[in-house]
Amino acid sequence: MSVIEAKLRISMFSLAAVLLIASPASVPAAGSETEFKVAYAAAEAADKEAGRLRNQWTVTAAALAAAKKAADKGDFDQAISAAKEAEALAKASIFQAASEKEAWKQLQIR
Amino acid sequence: MTPHNRFPATRRLILKGAGSLALAGLGVISFRPATAFAAANDKYPEDAFKQKDAREAIKLLYGRTAEPSDKVKLDAPEIAENGAVVPIAVTTTLTEVTSVSFLVPENPNVLAAYYRILPGTMPNVANRLKMAKTSNVIVLVEAGGKLYSATKEVKVTVGGCGG
Amino acid sequence: MVFCFTRSRVYLAVAALATLCATQPAGASDKPDPATDAKAFRNYFVKKFPNVKLEDFVNGPYALDQDMRRQWEEKEQFPPYEFSLEKGKEMFAKPFRNGKRYADCFPDQGIGIRQNYPHFDSNEGKVITLEVALNRCREANGEAPLSYVDDEMAALTAYMAFTSRGKPFDIKVPDDPRALEAYQNGKRYFYTRRGQLNFSCATCHVQNPGERMRAEVLAPALGILNAMPIYRSEWGGMATISRRFTTCNSQIRGVPLDPQDEDYRDLEYFLSYVSNGLPISGPGARP
Amino acid sequence: MASTIRVRAILNGEITEVQTLIQHPMDSGFIKGENGELTPAHFIRELTFEHDGRKVFVADWGTAVSKDPYVKFSFKGGNKGGDLKVSWIDNKGETDATIVKIQ
């Protein structure tokens, strides 16, 4: 790990602001197509909102694509899990955009 | 393909006539005078460029091993700013230099470049080479029928968010 | 890898920062003051790198690392952007189908004017970058616009930068609320964290220039645009300012905006302004 | 089409310093292109320098020479205004040549 990576890591975590989003670790039954569609639509809506805020993440798009791919193959467990990850990522990006609205001012040189 | 046919020196000698070929065929390559070698090195060393192993490439190119020499100065960076373009140069105080070559043992093919130094040309060459990863760089200088070398390690790391 | 977020369930490590750290006094700091900003910006880098001459900041990482500087100087003997520069010169001189040329679209025939871009267009109320001006010139003369991220745009801007080498950046923020707003928007963009890595432009180029990010030495933000466009060895080709901005965004896992989006134009406006007084050195070569 | 070869040949005392930059992809054959397939090797094999008809320097290159390759060398016996011919041939049989005056 380079100096900068270490520094950044420390600075970020020292903010005591780590947002952990627990994944739905246990899914009781095999996921259905309907369940997937709901999860996917939610993820897409959140990503669209991030887009409106001009703050989409590439990883969200990647998770959405993975969800679609899994669904096309009929693997709805996988598809739902990827869609939920996409939604979580999109929501994190929305949160980032909202908090940065003011937070950027902390960084400026003055 | 027999080992002898893969030997570029052999192929070069073919151009010089049957007598030389016979000598080469007997495996007495070191008997050739240095001047003959220099005069003969006018063909693209195809096989040497395909080698994965430095010793093998050197053997194919020169038919001999090199000895390290402090008269050969290899100029290369400690850390390559980018492996795609690594400036590397050699200067030497040796005389009667007939060729200079650069090898990067960790590259897929170890031989990078082979320069024929013709009479009147200085034995100083600078070029830019690709390096796949951290590796020694070896420069070989052929002078007066002997082979000298210098080696330096160049660190290569991948690119990223920089510039 | 920087921050191994991949399979972990840590999505974003910024979070409640706004509430935790929002101790900044409101008021005065919110009013744009470009002149004061530029002074502070310059002082920050001069203090951080006391051994670097001011005009040397335009050489980016080469101002900070001796081993890299030697490699660069070696390459500058016959720089890799030479072909692009020549192509740009030819393109610039070649008439459009209507007989007009690029030169007809610019003050001083387009020679030695790079340092004045971007400028604020009071009629339009927007920032006009050199890349935008070049495409507008093409369109006004019936030619299709060039891609902002491709070689032809790089070649044209390389040539125009070359004719301005040594001339200090001279960006004006006129006393016009729209210009101040554009400037402030560019500044906001520069300092705003984005992407999954939660980096702003400033994270790399203000807080950590001179540090190695994996292989590379990060360039200081001061003077960073003076060398544009650049030949990047990593890409084996030329990079326009547009290409540099969009790539930076995707490297931190953010979806880039369209090249020459207003935010990017404002960003270029801000970054150029705070480098006022430093000489144009483009086209440049970078790792 | 402009020449792919840029040459600077400068006489200093009795030594002529020659620098050359050539526009060539120098594809190694080990790198995947945008389509995800390996780009076939495409590289200059031989680069020859002749001064007034006499060979002074020959470069034999493999795939590890950088894109848009550069080489610098110097030789004795050059004269101001003398011709320096530079020519290359690559592994696909493509060639280019140029003649410059020594400065």
Short mmCIF file of C-alpha atoms in Angstrom, two decimals, chain A residues 4, chain B residues 81-82 158-163, chain C residues 45 57-65 68 72 75 190 201 204-206 208-235 239-240 243-245 247-248 251 271 284-287:
data_model
loop_
_atom_site.label_atom_id
_atom_site.label_comp_id
_atom_site.label_asym_id
_atom_site.label_seq_id
_atom_site.Cartn_x
_atom_site.Cartn_y
_atom_site.Cartn_z
CA ILE A 4 -1.16 8.05 -0.31
CA GLU B 81 7.80 6.11 -15.35
CA ASN B 82 5.90 3.83 -17.69
CA VAL B 158 1.49 -0.45 -13.68
CA GLY B 159 -0.13 2.83 -14.50
CA GLY B 160 -3.20 4.26 -12.84
CA CYS B 161 -4.67 7.51 -11.57
CA GLY B 162 -1.75 9.82 -12.23
CA GLY B 163 -0.21 12.25 -14.63
CA PHE C 45 1.86 24.69 -3.72
CA PHE C 57 4.91 23.44 -11.82
CA VAL C 58 3.71 23.27 -15.42
CA ASN C 59 5.94 20.20 -15.80
CA GLY C 60 3.79 18.23 -13.40
CA PRO C 61 5.40 15.16 -11.86
CA TYR C 62 8.72 16.04 -13.50
CA ALA C 63 8.99 19.06 -11.27
CA LEU C 64 8.85 16.77 -8.24
CA ASP C 65 10.84 13.64 -9.07
CA MET C 68 11.35 10.81 -13.74
CA TRP C 72 11.37 13.04 -19.50
CA LYS C 75 12.29 11.91 -24.28
CA PHE C 190 -12.85 20.44 -8.45
CA CYS C 201 -9.82 16.17 -8.18
CA CYS C 204 -5.05 13.56 -5.84
CA HIS C 205 -3.83 16.88 -7.15
CA VAL C 206 -3.98 19.15 -4.09
CA ASN C 208 -1.25 14.34 -2.55
CA PRO C 209 0.79 15.65 -5.48
CA GLY C 210 4.26 14.12 -5.50
CA GLU C 211 2.97 10.94 -3.87
CA ARG C 212 2.93 7.76 -5.82
CA MET C 213 -0.45 6.44 -6.75
CA ARG C 214 0.59 2.94 -7.64
CA ALA C 215 3.20 3.60 -10.33
CA GLU C 216 2.70 7.23 -10.95
CA VAL C 217 3.68 10.44 -9.30
CA LEU C 218 0.61 12.62 -8.96
CA ALA C 219 0.86 16.02 -10.60
CA PRO C 220 0.15 19.21 -8.69
CA ALA C 221 -3.06 20.97 -9.71
CA LEU C 222 -1.18 24.23 -10.09
CA GLY C 223 -0.12 24.43 -13.74
CA ILE C 224 -1.70 21.09 -14.60
CA LEU C 225 -3.52 22.42 -17.67
CA ASN C 226 -0.59 24.48 -18.95
CA ALA C 227 0.93 21.36 -20.52
CA MET C 228 -2.24 20.19 -22.29
CA PRO C 229 -2.73 18.40 -24.54
CA ILE C 230 -0.36 15.65 -23.47
CA TYR C 231 1.10 12.53 -24.94
CA ARG C 232 0.50 9.80 -22.38
CA SER C 233 2.84 6.87 -22.57
CA GLU C 234 0.27 4.82 -20.71
CA TRP C 235 -2.18 5.34 -23.56
CA ALA C 239 -4.96 13.29 -24.50
CA THR C 240 -7.04 16.42 -24.82
CA ARG C 243 -10.07 13.09 -22.39
CA ARG C 244 -8.11 13.81 -19.22
CA PHE C 245 -11.20 14.93 -17.30
CA THR C 247 -10.71 9.50 -17.67
CA CYS C 248 -10.08 10.93 -14.20
CA GLN C 251 -10.69 6.06 -12.73
CA LEU C 271 -8.21 25.42 -12.97
CA GLY C 284 3.43 17.94 -23.00
CA ALA C 285 4.52 14.38 -22.39
CA ARG C 286 3.44 12.43 -19.35
CA PRO C 287 3.77 8.84 -18.13
#
